[in-house]
XYZ file of C-alpha atoms in Angstrom:
425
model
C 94.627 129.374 73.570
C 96.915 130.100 76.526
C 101.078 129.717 75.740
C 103.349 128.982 78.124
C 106.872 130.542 77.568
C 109.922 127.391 78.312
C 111.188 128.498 82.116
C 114.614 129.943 82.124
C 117.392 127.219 83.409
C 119.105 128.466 86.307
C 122.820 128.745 86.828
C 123.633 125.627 88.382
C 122.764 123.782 85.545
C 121.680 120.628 87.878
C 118.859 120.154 84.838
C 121.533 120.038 82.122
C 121.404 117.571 79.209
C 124.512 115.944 80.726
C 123.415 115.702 84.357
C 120.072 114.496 83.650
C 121.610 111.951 82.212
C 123.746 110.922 84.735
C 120.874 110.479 87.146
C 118.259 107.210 86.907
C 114.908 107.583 87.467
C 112.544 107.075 90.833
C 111.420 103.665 89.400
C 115.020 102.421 88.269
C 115.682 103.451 92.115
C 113.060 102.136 93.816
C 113.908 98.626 91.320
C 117.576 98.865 92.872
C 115.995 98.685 96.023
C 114.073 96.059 95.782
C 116.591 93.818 93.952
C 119.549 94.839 96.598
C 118.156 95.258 99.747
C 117.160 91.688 101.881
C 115.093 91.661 105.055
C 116.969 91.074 108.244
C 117.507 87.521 108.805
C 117.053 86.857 112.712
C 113.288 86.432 113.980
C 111.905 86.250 117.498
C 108.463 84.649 118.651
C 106.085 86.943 120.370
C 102.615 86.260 122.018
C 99.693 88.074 120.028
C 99.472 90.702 122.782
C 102.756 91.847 122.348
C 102.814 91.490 118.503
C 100.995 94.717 117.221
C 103.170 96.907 114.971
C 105.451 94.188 113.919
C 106.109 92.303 110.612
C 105.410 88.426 109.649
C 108.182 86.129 109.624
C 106.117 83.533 108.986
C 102.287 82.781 107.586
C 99.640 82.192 110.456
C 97.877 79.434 109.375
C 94.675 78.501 111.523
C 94.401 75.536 113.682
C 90.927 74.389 113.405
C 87.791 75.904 111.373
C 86.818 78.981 112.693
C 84.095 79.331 113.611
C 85.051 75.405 115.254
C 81.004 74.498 115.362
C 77.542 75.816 113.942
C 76.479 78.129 116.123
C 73.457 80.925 116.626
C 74.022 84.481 114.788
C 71.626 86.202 117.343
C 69.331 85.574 120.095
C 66.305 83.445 119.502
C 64.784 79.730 119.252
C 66.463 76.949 117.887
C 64.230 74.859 115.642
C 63.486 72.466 112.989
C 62.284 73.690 109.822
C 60.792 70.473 108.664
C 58.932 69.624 111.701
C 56.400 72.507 110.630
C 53.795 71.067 109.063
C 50.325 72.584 107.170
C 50.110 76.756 106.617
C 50.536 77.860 110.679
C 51.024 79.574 112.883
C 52.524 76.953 114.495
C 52.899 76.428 118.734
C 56.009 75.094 119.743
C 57.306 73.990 123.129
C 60.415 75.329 124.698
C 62.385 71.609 125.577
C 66.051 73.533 126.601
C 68.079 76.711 127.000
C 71.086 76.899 125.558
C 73.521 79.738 126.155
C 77.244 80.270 124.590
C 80.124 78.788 126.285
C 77.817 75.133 126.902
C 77.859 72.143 125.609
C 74.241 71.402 124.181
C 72.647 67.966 125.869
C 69.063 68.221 124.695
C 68.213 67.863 120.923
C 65.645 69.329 119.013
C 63.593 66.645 117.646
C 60.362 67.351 115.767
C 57.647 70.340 116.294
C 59.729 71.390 119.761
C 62.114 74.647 119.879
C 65.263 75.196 122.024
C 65.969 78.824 123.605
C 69.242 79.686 122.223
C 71.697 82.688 122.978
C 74.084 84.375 119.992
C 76.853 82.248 119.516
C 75.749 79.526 121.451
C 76.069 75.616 119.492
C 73.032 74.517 117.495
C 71.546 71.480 119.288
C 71.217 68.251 117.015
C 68.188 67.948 115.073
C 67.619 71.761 114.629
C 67.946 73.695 111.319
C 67.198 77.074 111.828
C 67.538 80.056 114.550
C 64.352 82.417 114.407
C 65.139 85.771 116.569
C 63.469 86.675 119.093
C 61.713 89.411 118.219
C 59.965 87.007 115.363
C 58.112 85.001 118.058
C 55.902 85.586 121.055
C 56.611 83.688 123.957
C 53.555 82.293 126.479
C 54.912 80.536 129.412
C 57.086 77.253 128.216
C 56.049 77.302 124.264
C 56.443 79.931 121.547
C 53.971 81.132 118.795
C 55.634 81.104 115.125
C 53.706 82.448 112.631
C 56.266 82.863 109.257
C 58.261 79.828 108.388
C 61.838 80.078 108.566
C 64.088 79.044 105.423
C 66.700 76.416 106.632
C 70.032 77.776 107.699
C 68.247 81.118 108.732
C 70.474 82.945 111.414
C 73.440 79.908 111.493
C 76.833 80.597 111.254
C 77.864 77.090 109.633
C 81.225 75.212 110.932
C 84.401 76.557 108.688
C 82.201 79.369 106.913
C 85.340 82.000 108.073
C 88.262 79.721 108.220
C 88.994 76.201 107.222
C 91.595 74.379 109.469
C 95.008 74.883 108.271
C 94.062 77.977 105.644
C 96.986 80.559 105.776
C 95.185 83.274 107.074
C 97.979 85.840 106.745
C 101.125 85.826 104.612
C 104.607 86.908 105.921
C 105.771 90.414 105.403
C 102.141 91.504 106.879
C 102.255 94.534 109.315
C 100.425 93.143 112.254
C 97.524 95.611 113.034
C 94.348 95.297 114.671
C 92.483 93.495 112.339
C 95.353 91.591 111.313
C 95.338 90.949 115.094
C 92.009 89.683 115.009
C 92.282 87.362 112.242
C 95.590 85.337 114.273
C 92.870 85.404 117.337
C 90.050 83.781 115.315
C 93.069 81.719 113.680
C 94.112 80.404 117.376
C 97.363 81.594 116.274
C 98.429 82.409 120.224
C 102.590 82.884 119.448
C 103.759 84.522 116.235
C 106.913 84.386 114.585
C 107.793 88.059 113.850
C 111.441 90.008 112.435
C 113.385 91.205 114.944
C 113.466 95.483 115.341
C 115.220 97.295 112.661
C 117.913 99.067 114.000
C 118.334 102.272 112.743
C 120.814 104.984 113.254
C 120.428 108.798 112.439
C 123.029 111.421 111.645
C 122.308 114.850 110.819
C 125.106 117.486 109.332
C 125.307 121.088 109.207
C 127.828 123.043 111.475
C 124.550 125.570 111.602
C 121.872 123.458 112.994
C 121.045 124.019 116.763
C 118.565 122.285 118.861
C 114.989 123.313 117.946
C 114.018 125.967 120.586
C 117.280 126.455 121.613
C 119.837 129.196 121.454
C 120.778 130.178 118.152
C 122.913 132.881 116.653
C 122.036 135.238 113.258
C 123.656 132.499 110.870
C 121.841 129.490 112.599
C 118.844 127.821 111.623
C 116.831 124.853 114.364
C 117.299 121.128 113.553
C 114.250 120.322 111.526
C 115.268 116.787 109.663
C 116.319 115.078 113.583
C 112.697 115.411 114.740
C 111.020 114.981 111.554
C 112.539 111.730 111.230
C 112.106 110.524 114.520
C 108.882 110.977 114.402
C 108.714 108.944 110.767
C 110.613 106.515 112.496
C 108.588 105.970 115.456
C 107.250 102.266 114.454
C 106.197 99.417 116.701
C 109.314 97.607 114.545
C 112.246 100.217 114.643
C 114.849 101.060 117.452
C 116.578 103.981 116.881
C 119.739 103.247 118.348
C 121.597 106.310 117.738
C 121.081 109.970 116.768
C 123.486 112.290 116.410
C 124.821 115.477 114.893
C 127.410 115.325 112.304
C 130.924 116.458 112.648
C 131.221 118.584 109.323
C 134.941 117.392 108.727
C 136.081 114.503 107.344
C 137.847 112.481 109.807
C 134.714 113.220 112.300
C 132.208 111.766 109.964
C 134.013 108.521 108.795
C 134.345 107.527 112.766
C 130.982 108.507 113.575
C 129.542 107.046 110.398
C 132.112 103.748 111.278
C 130.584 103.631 114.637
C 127.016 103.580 113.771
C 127.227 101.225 110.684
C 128.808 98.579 113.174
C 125.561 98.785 115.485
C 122.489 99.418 112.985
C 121.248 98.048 109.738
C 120.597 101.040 108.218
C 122.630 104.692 108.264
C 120.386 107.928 107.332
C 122.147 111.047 107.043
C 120.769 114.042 105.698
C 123.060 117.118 103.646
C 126.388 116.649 102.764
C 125.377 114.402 99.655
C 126.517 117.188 97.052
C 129.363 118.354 95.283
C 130.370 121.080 96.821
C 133.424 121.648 99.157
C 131.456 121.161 102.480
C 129.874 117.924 101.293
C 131.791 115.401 103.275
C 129.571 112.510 103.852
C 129.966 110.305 100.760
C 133.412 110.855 100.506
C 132.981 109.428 104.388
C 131.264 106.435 102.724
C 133.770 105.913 100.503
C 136.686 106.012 102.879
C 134.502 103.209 104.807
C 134.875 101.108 102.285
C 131.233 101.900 101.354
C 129.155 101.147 97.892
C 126.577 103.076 96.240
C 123.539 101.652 94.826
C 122.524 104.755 93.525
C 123.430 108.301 93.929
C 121.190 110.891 92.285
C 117.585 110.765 91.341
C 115.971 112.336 88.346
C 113.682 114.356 90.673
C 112.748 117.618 92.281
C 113.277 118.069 95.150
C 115.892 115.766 96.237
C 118.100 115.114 93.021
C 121.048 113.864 95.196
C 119.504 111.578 97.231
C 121.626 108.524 97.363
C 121.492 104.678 98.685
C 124.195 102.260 99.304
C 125.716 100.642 102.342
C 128.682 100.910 104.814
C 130.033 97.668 105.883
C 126.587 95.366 106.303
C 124.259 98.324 107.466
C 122.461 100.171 104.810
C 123.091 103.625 104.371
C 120.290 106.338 102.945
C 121.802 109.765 102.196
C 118.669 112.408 102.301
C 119.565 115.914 101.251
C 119.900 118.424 104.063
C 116.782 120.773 102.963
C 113.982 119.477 105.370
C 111.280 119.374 102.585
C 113.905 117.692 100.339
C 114.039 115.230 103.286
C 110.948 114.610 103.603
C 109.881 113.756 100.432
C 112.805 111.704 99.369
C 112.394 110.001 102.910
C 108.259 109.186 101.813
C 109.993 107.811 98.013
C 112.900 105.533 99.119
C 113.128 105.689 102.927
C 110.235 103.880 103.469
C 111.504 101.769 100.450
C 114.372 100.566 102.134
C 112.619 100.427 105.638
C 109.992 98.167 103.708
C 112.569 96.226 102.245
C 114.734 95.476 105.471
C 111.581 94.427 107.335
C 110.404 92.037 104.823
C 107.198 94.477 104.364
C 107.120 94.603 100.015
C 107.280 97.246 98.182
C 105.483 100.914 98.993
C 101.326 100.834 98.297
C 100.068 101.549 94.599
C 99.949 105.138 93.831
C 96.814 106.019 92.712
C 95.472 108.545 90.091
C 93.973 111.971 91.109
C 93.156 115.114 88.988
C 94.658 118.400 89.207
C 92.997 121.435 90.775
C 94.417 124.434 88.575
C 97.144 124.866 85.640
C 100.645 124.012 86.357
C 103.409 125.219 84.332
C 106.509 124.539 84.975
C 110.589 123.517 84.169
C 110.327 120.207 82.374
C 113.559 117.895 83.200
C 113.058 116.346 85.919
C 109.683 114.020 87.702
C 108.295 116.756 89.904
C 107.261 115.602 93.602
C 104.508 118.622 95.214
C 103.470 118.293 97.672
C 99.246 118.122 97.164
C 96.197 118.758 99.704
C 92.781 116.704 98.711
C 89.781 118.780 98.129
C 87.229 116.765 97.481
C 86.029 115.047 94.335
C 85.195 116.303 90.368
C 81.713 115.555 88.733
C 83.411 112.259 87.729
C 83.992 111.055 90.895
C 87.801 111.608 91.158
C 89.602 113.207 93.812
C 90.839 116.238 93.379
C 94.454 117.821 94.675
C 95.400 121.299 95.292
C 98.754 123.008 95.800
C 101.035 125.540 95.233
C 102.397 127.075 92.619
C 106.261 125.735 93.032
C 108.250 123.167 95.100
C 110.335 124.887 97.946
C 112.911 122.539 98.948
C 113.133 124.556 102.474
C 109.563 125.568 103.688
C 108.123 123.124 105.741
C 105.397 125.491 107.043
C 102.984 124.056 104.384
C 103.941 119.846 104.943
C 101.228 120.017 107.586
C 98.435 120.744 105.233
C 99.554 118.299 102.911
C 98.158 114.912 102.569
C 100.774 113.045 100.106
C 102.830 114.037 96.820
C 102.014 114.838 93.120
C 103.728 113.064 90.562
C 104.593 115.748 87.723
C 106.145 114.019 84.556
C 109.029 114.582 83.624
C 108.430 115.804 80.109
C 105.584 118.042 80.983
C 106.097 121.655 80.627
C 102.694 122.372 81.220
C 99.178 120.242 82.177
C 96.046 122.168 82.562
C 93.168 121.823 85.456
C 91.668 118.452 85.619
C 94.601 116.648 84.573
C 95.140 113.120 85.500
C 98.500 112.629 87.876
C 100.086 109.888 90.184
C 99.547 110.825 94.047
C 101.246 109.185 96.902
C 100.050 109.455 100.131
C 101.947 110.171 103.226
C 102.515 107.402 105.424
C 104.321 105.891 108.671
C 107.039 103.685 108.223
């Protein structure tokens, strides 16, 4: 039997008995969230085609049955079933043609068939649509040699939507089958929230433009384009982006200034204790209130939520991996939450690849690749042997984020864990 030796704390002591304590866990933070944070209140009505990518303000309920009359599943004949008398084959005349998009005039009354085109109306008196390829036609009649059972090849009145059935509910993202469904619905104008407006600040007097000029102690602005990109949503304006002043005074007017245009602040670094770590004491001197600040998690322990003046502000740390991850756990949360959305997708369950062992304390987020599935049929993750709260090389291979317990010290290979998948906003 293999032992695993406890890992050495490190010198910070960020996973002391008295921190950890101090800090709530992702669920009690994600609750906060939920309970706190309400959708933006003004709507705006939008035709379908310029509706994709937004949320529901309101349910789409449809205005008549869809489909609105019985009508032919495929090409064929149009017949009655109970005109067909003795064993067959039976010879039927062709009375009418029917194709979709007309009214039908001619009924189908008795041993006589009706030439009928998919999606075209069932004429009165018939029962049953027998394709084409089921029949061979001689001039003006049609040889049938299998009877049909009644109802073969209809699509019956209603059968997808009743009239007035709430076909989707509010706080649905509108994509293209969600599209489709207002279509078949009739549901021509929708009543959608307005665009989140969302303002982005990042600090660090060493961050430089990525690509640009940069000296030896200088590093390229990962966390600006990373979260532009997650914030690139059919339902989001950014309406400013800027980099932090990393003094005081600077950040409570540039924090002041955004907070009056946006309804929500994300700022990333800054959020610690340390004597460069200006922007909650910004917060603060806004007048600003913390729902939470610090997470019982790796990476991203300081990650905070609370809001300045009506926006809501979301404090990520500065590492870009810890920014990413904590962005995936309660960015999207409160992005969710301000659109009306509900809460993040289920995690699901997914088995380990290999060991871990590792520094029990705090609920550790990996990021995980999926390889496939076990003899079992459960999907398996791989990864790597440790967090790094700074390499974002690896984040491309990635697919979502294991769940580690807290508790656990070590699991072996094959063990069941919580996955999250990455996602847009």
């Amino acid at each position: 039997m293999t032992i695993h030796q406890a890992i050495a704390s490190p010198g910070c002591g960020c996973d002391s008995q008295d921190m950890l304590h101090a800090l709530i866990s992702i669920d009690e933070a994600l609750a906060r969230i939920a309970g706190n944070v309400a959708p933006v209140g003004r709507t705006e009505a939008l035709s379908l085609d310029h509706a994709s990518g937004r949320i529901l303000a309101q349910p789409v309920r449809s205005r008549s049955m869809a489909p609105a009359f019985d009508n032919a599943a495929m090409d064929g004949y149009a017949i009655a079933t109970s005109a067909l008398t003795g064993a067959g084959p039976w010879v039927l005349p062709v009375v009418a043609r029917v194709p979709a998009g007309q009214a039908v005039t001619t009924p189908v009354a008795g041993a006589m068939a009706a030439r009928i085109f998919t999606g075209a109306p069932i004429p009165e008196g018939a029962d049953a649509v027998v394709m084409q390829e089921e029949v061979q036609r001689d001039g003006d009649v049609i040889h049938l040699s299998r009877r049909p059972e009644p109802g073969l090849n209809i699509r019956r009145a209603g059968s997808d939507m009743a009239s007035g059935a709430t076909v989707l509910d509010k706080g649905q993202r509108l994509g293209p089958r969600e599209i489709a469904a207002c279509a078949a619905a009739g549901a021509g104008i929708l009543r959608v929230r307005r665009r989140l407006r969302v303002a982005l600040l990042v600090t660090g007097d060493e961050v430089r433009r990525a690509g640009g000029a940069r000296e030896a102690a200088q590093i390229w602005d990962v966390n600006t384009p990373m979260l532009t990109a997650s914030l690139a949503a059919a339902d989001v304006d950014i309406v400013a982006s800027d980099h932090g002043a990393d003094n005081l005074a600077g950040l409570v007017r540039q924090l002041g200034d955004m907070a009056a245009q946006a309804d929500l602040v994300i700022t990333t670094g800054g959020i610690s204790v340390g004597e460069e770590d200006h922007v909650k004491p910004a917060v603060m001197a806004l007048g600003g209130e913390t729902l939470f600040s610090g997470v019982a998690i790796k990476p991203g322990k300081p990650v905070s939520v609370g809001r300045i003046g009506k926006a809501q502000w979301l404090g990520l740390p500065g590492n870009p991996v810890s920014a990413f991850v904590t962005w995936q756990v309660f960015g999207l949360a409160l992005i969710r939450a301000l659109s009306g959305e509900g809460p993040i997708p289920t995690r699901r369950h997914v088995v380990t690849a290999s060991p871990i062992c590792r520094k029990p304390g705090r609920c550790e987020l990996r990021p995980v690749t999926l390889a496939g599935f076990d003899a079992q049929g459960r999907e398996i993750v791989r990864f790597e042997d440790a967090t790094h709260s700074a390499r974002v090389g690896l984040l491309s291979l990635a697919d979502g984020l294991m769940f580690l317990p807290a508790d656990a010290q070590s699991l072996p290979a094959g063990a069941l864990v919580e996955f999250q998948p990455f996602c847009q906003s």
